CSV table of C-alpha atoms in Angstrom, one decimal:
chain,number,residue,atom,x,y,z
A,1,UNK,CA,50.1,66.3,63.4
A,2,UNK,CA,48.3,68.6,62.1
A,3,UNK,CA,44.3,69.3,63.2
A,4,UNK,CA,43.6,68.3,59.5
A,5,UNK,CA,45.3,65.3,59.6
A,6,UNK,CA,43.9,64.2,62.7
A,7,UNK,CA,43.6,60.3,63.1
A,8,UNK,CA,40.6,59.6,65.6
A,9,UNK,CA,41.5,56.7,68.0
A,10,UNK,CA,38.6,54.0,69.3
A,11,UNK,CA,38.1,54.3,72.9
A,12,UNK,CA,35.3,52.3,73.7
A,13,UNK,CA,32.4,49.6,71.6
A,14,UNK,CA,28.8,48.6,72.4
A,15,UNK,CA,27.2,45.8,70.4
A,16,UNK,CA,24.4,44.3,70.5
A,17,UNK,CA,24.1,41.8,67.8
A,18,UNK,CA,22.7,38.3,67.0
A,19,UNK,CA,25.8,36.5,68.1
A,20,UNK,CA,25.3,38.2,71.4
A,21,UNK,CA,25.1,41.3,74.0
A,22,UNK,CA,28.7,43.1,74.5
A,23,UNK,CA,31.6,43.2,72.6
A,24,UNK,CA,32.8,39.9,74.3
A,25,UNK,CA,30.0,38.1,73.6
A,26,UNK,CA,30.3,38.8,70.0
A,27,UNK,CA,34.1,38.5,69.4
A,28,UNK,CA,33.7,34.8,70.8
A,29,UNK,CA,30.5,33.9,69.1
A,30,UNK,CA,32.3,34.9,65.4
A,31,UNK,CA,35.9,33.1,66.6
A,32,UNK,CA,33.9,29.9,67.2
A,33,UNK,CA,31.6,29.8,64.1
A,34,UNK,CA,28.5,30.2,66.6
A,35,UNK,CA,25.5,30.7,63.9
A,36,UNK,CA,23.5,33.6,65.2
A,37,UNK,CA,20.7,32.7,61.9
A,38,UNK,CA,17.7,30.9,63.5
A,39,UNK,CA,13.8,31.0,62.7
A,40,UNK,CA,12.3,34.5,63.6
A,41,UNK,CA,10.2,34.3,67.2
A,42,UNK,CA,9.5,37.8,67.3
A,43,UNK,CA,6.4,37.5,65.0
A,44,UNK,CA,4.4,34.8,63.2
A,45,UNK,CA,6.4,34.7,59.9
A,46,UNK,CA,4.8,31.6,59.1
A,47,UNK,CA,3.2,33.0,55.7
A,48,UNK,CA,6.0,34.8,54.4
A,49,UNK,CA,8.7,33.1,52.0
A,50,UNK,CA,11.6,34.5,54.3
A,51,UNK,CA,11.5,33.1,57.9
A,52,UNK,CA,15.0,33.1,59.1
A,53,UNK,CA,16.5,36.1,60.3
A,54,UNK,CA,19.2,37.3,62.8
A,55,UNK,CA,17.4,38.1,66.1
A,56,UNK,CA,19.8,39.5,69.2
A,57,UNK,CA,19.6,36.8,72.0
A,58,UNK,CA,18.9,37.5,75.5
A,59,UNK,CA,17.7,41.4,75.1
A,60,UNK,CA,15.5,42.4,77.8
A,61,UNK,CA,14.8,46.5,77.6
A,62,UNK,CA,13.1,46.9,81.2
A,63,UNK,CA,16.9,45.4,82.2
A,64,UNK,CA,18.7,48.0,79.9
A,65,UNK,CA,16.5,51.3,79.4
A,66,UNK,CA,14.3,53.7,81.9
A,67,UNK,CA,11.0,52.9,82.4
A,68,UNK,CA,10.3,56.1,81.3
A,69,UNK,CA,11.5,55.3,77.6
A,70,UNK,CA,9.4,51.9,77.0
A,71,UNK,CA,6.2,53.8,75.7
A,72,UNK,CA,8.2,56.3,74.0
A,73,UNK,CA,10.5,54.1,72.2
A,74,UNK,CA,10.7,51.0,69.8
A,75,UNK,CA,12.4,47.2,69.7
A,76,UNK,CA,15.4,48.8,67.7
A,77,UNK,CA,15.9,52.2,69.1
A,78,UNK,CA,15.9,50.3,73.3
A,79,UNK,CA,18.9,48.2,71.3
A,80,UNK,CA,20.6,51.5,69.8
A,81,UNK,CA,20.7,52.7,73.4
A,82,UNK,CA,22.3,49.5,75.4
A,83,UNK,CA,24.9,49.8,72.6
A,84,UNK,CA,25.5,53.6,72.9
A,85,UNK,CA,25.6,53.4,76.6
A,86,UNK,CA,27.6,50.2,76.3
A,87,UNK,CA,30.0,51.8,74.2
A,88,UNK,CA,30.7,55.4,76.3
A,89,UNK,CA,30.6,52.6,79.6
A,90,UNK,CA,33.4,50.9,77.9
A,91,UNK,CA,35.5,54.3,77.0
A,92,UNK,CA,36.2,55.3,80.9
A,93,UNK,CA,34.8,58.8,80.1
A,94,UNK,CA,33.8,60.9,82.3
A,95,UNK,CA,31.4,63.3,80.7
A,96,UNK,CA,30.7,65.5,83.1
A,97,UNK,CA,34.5,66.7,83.2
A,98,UNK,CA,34.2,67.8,79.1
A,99,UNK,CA,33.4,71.2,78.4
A,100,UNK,CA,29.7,71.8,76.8
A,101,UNK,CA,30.0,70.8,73.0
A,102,UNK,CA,32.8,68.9,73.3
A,103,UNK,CA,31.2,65.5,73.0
A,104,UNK,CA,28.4,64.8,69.5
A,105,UNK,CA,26.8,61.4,68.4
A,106,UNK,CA,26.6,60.3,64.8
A,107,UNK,CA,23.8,57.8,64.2
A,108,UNK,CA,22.8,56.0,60.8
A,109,UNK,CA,19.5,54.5,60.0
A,110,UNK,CA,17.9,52.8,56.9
A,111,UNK,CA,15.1,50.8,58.4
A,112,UNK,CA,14.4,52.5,61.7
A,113,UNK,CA,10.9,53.6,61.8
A,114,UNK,CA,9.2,50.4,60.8
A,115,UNK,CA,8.3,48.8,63.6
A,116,UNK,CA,7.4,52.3,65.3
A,117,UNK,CA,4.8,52.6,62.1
A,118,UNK,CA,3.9,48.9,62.2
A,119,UNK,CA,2.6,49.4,66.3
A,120,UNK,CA,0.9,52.5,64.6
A,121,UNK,CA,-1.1,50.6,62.0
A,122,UNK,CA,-2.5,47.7,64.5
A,123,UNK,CA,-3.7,51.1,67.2
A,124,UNK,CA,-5.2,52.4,64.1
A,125,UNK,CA,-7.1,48.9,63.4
A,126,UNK,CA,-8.2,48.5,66.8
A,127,UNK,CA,-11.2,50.5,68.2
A,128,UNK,CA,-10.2,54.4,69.1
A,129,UNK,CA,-6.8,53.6,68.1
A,130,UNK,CA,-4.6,56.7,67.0
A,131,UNK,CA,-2.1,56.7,64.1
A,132,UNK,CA,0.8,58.5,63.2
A,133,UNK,CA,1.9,58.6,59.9
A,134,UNK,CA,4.6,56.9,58.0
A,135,UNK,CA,6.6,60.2,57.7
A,136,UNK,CA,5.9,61.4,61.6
A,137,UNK,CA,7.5,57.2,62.4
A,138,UNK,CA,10.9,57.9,60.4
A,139,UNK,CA,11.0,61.3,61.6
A,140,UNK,CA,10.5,60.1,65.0
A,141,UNK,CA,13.1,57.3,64.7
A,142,UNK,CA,16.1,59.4,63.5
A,143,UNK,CA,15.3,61.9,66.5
A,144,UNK,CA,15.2,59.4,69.1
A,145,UNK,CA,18.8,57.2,67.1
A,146,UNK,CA,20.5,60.9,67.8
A,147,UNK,CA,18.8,63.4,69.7
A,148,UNK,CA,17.7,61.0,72.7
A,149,UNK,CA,21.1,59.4,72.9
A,150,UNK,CA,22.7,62.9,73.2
A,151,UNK,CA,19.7,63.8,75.9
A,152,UNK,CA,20.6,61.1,78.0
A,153,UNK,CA,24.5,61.6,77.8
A,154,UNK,CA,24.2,65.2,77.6
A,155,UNK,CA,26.3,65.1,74.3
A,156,UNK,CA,25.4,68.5,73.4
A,157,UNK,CA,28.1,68.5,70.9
A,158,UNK,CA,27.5,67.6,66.7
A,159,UNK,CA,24.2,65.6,66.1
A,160,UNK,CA,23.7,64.2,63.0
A,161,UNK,CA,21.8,60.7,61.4
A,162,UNK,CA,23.2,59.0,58.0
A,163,UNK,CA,20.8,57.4,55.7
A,164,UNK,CA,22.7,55.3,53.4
A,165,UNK,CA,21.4,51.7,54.0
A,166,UNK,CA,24.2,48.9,54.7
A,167,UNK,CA,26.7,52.4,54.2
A,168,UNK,CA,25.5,54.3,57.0
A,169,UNK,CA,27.5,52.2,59.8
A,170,UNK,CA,30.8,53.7,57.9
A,171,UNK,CA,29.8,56.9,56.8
A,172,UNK,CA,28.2,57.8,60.7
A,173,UNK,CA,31.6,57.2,61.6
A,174,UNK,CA,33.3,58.8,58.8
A,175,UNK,CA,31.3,61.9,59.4
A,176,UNK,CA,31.8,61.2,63.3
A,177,UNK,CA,35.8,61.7,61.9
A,178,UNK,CA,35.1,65.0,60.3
A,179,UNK,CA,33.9,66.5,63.4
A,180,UNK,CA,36.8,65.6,65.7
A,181,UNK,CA,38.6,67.4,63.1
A,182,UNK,CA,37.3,70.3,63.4
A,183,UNK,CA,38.0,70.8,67.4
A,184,UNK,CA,35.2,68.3,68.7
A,185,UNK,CA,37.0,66.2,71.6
A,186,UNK,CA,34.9,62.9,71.4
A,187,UNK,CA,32.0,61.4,69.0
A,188,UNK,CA,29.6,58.4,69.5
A,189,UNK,CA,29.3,56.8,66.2
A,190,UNK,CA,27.8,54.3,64.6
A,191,UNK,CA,24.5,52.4,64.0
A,192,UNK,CA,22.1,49.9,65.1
A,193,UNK,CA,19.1,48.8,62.5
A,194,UNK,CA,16.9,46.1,61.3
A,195,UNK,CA,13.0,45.9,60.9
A,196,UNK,CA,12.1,42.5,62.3
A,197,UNK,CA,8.0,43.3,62.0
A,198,UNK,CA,5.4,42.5,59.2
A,199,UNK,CA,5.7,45.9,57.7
A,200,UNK,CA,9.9,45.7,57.9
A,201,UNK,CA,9.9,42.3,56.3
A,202,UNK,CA,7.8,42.9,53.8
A,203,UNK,CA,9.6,46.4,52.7
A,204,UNK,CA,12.8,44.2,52.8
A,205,UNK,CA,11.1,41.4,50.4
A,206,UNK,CA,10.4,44.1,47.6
A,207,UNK,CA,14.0,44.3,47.4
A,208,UNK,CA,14.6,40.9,45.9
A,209,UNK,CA,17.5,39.7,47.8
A,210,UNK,CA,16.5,38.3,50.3
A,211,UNK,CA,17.1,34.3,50.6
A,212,UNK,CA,14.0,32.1,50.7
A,213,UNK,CA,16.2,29.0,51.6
A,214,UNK,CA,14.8,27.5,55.1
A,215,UNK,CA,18.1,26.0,56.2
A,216,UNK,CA,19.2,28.5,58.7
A,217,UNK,CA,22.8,26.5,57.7
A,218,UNK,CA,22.6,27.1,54.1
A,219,UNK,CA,20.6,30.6,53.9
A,220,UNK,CA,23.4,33.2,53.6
A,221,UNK,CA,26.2,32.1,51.9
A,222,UNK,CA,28.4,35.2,50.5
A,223,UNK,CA,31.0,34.4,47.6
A,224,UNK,CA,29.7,30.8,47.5
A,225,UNK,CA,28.6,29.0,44.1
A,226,UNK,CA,24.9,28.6,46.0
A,227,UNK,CA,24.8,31.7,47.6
A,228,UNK,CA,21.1,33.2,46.7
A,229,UNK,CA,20.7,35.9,49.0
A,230,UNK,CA,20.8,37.6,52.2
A,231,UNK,CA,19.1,36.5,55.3
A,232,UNK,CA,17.9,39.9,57.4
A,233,UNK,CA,19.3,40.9,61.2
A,234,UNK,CA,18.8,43.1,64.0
A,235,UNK,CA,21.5,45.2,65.7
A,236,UNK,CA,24.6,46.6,65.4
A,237,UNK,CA,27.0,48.7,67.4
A,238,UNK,CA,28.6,52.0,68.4
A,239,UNK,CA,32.2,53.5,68.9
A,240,UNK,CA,33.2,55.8,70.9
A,241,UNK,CA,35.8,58.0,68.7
A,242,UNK,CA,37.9,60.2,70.4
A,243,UNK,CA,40.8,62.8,69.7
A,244,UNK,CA,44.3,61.1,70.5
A,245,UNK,CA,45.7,64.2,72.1
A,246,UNK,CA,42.5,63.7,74.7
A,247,UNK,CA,43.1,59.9,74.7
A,248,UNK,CA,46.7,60.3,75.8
A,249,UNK,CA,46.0,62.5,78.4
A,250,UNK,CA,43.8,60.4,80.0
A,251,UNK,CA,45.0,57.2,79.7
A,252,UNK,CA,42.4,55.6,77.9
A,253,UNK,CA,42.9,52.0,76.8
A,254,UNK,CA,42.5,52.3,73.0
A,255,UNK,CA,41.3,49.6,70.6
A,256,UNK,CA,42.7,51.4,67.0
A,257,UNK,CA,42.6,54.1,65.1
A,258,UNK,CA,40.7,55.1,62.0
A,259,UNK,CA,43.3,55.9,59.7
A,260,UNK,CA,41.7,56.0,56.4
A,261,UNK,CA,37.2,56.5,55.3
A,262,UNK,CA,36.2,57.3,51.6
A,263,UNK,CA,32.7,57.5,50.5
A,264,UNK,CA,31.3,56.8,46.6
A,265,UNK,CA,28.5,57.0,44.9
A,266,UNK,CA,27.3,54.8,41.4
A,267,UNK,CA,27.4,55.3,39.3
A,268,UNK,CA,30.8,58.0,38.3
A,269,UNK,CA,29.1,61.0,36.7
A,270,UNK,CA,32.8,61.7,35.0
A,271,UNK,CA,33.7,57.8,34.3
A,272,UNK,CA,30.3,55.5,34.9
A,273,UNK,CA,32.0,52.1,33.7
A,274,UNK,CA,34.4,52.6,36.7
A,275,UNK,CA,34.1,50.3,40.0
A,276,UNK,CA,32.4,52.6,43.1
A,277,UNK,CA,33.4,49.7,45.5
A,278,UNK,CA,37.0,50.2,44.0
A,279,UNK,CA,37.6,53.7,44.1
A,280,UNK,CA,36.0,53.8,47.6
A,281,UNK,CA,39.0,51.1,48.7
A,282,UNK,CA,41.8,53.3,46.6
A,283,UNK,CA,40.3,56.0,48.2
A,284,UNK,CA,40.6,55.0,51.7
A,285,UNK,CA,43.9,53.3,51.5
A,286,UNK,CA,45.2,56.1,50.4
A,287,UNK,CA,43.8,58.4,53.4
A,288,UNK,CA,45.2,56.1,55.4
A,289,UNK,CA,48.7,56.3,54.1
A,290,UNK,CA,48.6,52.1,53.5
A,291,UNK,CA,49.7,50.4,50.8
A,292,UNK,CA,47.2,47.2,50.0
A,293,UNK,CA,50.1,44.2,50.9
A,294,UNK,CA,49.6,46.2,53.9
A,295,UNK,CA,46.3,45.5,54.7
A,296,UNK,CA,46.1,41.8,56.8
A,297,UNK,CA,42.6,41.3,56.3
A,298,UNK,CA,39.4,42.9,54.7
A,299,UNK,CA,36.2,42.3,56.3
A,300,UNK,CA,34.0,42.5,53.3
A,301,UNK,CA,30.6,43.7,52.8
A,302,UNK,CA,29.1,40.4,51.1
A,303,UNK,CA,25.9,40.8,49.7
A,304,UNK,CA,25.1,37.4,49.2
A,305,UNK,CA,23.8,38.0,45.3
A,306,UNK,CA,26.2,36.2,43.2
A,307,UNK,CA,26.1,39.6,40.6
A,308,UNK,CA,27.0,41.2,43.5
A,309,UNK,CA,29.8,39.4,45.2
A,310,UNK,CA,31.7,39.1,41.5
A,311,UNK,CA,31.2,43.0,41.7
A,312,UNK,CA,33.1,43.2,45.0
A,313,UNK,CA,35.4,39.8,44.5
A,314,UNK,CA,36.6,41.5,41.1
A,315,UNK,CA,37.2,45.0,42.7
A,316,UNK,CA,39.3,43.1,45.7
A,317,UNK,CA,41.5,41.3,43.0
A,318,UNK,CA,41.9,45.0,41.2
A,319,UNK,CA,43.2,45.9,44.2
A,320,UNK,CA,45.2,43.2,46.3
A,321,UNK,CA,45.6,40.8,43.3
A,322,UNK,CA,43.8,37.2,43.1
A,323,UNK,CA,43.1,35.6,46.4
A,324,UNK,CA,45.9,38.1,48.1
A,325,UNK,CA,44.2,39.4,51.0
A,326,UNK,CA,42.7,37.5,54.1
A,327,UNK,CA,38.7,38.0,53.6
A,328,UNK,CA,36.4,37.7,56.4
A,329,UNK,CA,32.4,37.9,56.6
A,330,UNK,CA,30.6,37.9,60.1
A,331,UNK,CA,27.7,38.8,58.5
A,332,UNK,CA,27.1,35.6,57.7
A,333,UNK,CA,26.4,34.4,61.2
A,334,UNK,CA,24.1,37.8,61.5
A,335,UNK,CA,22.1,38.2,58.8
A,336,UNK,CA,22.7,41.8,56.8
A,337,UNK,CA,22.0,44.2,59.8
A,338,UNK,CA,21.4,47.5,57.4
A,339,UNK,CA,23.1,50.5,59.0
A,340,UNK,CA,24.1,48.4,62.0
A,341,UNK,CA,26.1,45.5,59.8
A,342,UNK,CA,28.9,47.7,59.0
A,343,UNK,CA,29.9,49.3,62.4
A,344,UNK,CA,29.5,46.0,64.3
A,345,UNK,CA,32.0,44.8,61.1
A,346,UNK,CA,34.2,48.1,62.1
A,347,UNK,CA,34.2,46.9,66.0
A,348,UNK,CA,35.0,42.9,64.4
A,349,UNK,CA,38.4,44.2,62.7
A,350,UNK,CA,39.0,45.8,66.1
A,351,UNK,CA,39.1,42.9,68.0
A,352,UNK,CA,40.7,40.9,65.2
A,353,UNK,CA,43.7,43.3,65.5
A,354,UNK,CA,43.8,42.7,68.8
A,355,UNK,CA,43.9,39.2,69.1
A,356,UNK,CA,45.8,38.5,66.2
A,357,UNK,CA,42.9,36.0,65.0
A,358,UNK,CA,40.3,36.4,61.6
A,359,UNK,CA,37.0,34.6,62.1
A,360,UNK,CA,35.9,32.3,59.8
A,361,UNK,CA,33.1,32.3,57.8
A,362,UNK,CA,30.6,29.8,58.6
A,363,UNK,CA,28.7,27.4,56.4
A,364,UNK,CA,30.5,28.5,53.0
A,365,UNK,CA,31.8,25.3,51.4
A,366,UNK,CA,32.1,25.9,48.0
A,367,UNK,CA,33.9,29.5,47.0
A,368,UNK,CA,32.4,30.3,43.4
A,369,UNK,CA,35.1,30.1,40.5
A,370,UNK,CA,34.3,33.8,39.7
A,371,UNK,CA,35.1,35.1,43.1
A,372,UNK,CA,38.7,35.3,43.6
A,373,UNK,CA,38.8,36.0,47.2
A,374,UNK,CA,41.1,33.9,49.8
A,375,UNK,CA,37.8,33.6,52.1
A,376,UNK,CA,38.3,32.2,55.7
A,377,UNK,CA,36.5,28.9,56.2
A,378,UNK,CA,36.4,26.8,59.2
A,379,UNK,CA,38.6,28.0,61.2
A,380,UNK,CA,40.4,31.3,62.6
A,381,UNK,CA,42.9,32.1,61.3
A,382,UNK,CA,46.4,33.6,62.4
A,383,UNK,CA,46.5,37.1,61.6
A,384,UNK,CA,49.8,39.1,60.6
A,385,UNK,CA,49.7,43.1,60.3
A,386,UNK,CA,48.2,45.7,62.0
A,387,UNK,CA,45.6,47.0,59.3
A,388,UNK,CA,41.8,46.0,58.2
A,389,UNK,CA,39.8,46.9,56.2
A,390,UNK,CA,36.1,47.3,56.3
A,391,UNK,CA,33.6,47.7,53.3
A,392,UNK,CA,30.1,48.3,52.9
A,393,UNK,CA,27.4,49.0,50.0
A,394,UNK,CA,23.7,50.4,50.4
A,395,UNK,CA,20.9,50.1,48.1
A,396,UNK,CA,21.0,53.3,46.0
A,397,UNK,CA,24.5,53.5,44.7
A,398,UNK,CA,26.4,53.9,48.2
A,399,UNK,CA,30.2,52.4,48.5
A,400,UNK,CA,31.9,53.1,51.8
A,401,UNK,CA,35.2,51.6,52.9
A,402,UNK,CA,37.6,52.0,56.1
A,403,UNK,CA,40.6,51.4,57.0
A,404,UNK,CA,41.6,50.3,61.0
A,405,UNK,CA,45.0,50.3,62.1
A,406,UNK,CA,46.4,48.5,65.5
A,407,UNK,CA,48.3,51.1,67.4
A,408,UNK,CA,50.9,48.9,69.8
């Protein structure tokens, strides 16, 4: 195999996610239906119109993260770092035996900052309090997502932070890819996001797709005929993506590989009638080398905005033909975690190929007429074949897709 055509392998995973803490937690909470959507405890949200949201369970930072980071750091970036040092924990490295630069992060990010800038608002209402500006918050955030992870580890190889909103999850790891291409021996990728604070929710509110619905049971509902939006969530996860060659000769245990990314943007300067969503899943199935009966299950990205999930229903049938492909969405037990949502879907298909099981989607009842998608309800679901695939879409025009291949 050429270094080109190098296919990255998935070593280790950290999550930290509303349907729990560690990879195990999670696999078992989306297998069972286990509803991770509840009423949001980590402010008064009382006065808002949204007050459901996806909060991880259980997360105590002193437990997880030096005492020297507390001060420094915010509710988001103390989860990025239990799931990036879950995630190298679970790979068996050992990182002092790589040479210097062998080892980079690549972080993504699309609401990081918020709560940093929301602490920095109430110092400067309060007497003699100090305040640091919106830019200095985001700024800060994206250094602390990449450069403190790589501190810590001493990753002194590639750094790098994606901002392409629910996107960035793929594309971190996409770019993650690129690297290992070019000679880097391992890279922690991923993302963990969410803006569970006053300022967060109401920056997530101007967006108009978020569900006002206060059934936690009936808030998110992708490709259903009442579906009405998207309930927010906190988290995510990283993978620990490393060379096979290296893999091999250590003897790592190995989850998949990533066999195929692609990346659009919306709309196509050169053809802007055509499907980004679509060409992103051509795209990637063809990196990968797959053919679409190939594929066992898709886990989808699932807005929850009926326009949307046509959009994405009608470029799965132009692909897999009507209701031909398994379809699976976690999310809806999460809430929409941002740049976190799809990695911790990336880690999902994972496990799925690994126990041979697709998790149902809870709550949906009713699969709207216009969405032609075989969508699993109820229960898991056997599954047959040894590729996923994994799709996201960010505010802005951003398609990403991936494809995950079982490799026993």
């Amino acid at each position: 195999m050429t270094a080109t055509a190098t296919r990255p392998v998935i070593t280790g995973i950290g999550v930290a996610a509303p349907t729990g803490l560690g990879a195990d937690a999670h696999w078992a909470a989306i297998v069972e239906g286990a509803n991770g959507i509840a009423e949001i405890t980590r402010f008064d949200a009382s006065g808002y119109p949204v007050r459901l949201a996806g909060e991880v369970p259980g997360f105590e930072a002193a437990e997880h993260i030096p005492s020297r980071l507390l001060p420094q750091t915010d509710h988001m970036t103390r989860l990025a770092l239990y799931a990036a040092d879950e995630a190298l924990k679970d790979s068996g490295l050992d990182l002092a035996a790589l040479a210097p630069y062998e080892a980079g992060v690549s972080s993504a990010s699309s609401m990081g900052g918020f709560e940093f800038g929301q602490r920095e608002l109430q110092n400067l209402w309060s007497k003699g309090g100090q305040f640091v500006s919106a830019y200095q918050s985001f700024a800060w955030f994206y250094a602390v997502n990449t450069g403190q992870i790589s501190i810590r580890h001493g990753l002194k190889g590639p750094s790098s932070a994606v901002v392409t909103d629910q996107a960035g999850g793929l594309d971190a790891i996409g770019h993650a890819r690129r690297q290992i291409r070019k000679g880097t021996k391992v890279m922690l990728a991923g993302g963990v996001d969410g803006a569970l604070c006053p300022l967060g929710l109401a920056g997530q509110l101007a967006s108009g797709r978020l569900s006002t619905e206060a059934r936690p049971d009936r808030a998110y509902l992708p490709f259903d005929e009442a579906a009405s939006g998207h309930v927010p969530g906190e988290g995510g996860a990283y993978v620990v993506l490393e060379d096979p060659a290296s893999a091999e000769e250590r003897g790592a245990r190995v989850y998949g590989e990533l066999a195929g990314y692609a990346a659009t943007f919306d709309p196509d300067p050169l053809d802007p009638e055509a499907d980004g969503l679509e060409r992103a899943i051509r795209a990637a199935l063809k990196d990968a080398g797959c053919a679409p009966d190939a594929v066992a299950v898709v886990f989808a990205d699932a807005a929850g905005v009926p326009e949307a999930d046509r959009a994405e229903a009608a470029a799965l049938a132009a692909v897999f033909g009507a209701r031909r492909v398994q379809v699976a969405v976690p999310k809806a037990q999460t809430g929409r975690l941002y740049a976190g949502g799809a990695a911790l879907d990336l880690v999902s298909a994972l496990l799925a190929l690994r126990d041979r099981r697709v998790p149902p989607t809870v709550n949906v009842t009713s699969v709207a007429a216009d969405c032609p998608v075989d969508l699993v309800t109820g229960e898991a679901r056997p599954l047959t074949g040894d590729a996923a695939l994994v799709l996201a879409r960010g505010e802005g025009g951003f398609n990403a897709a991936a494809v995950v291949t079982a490799t026993d």
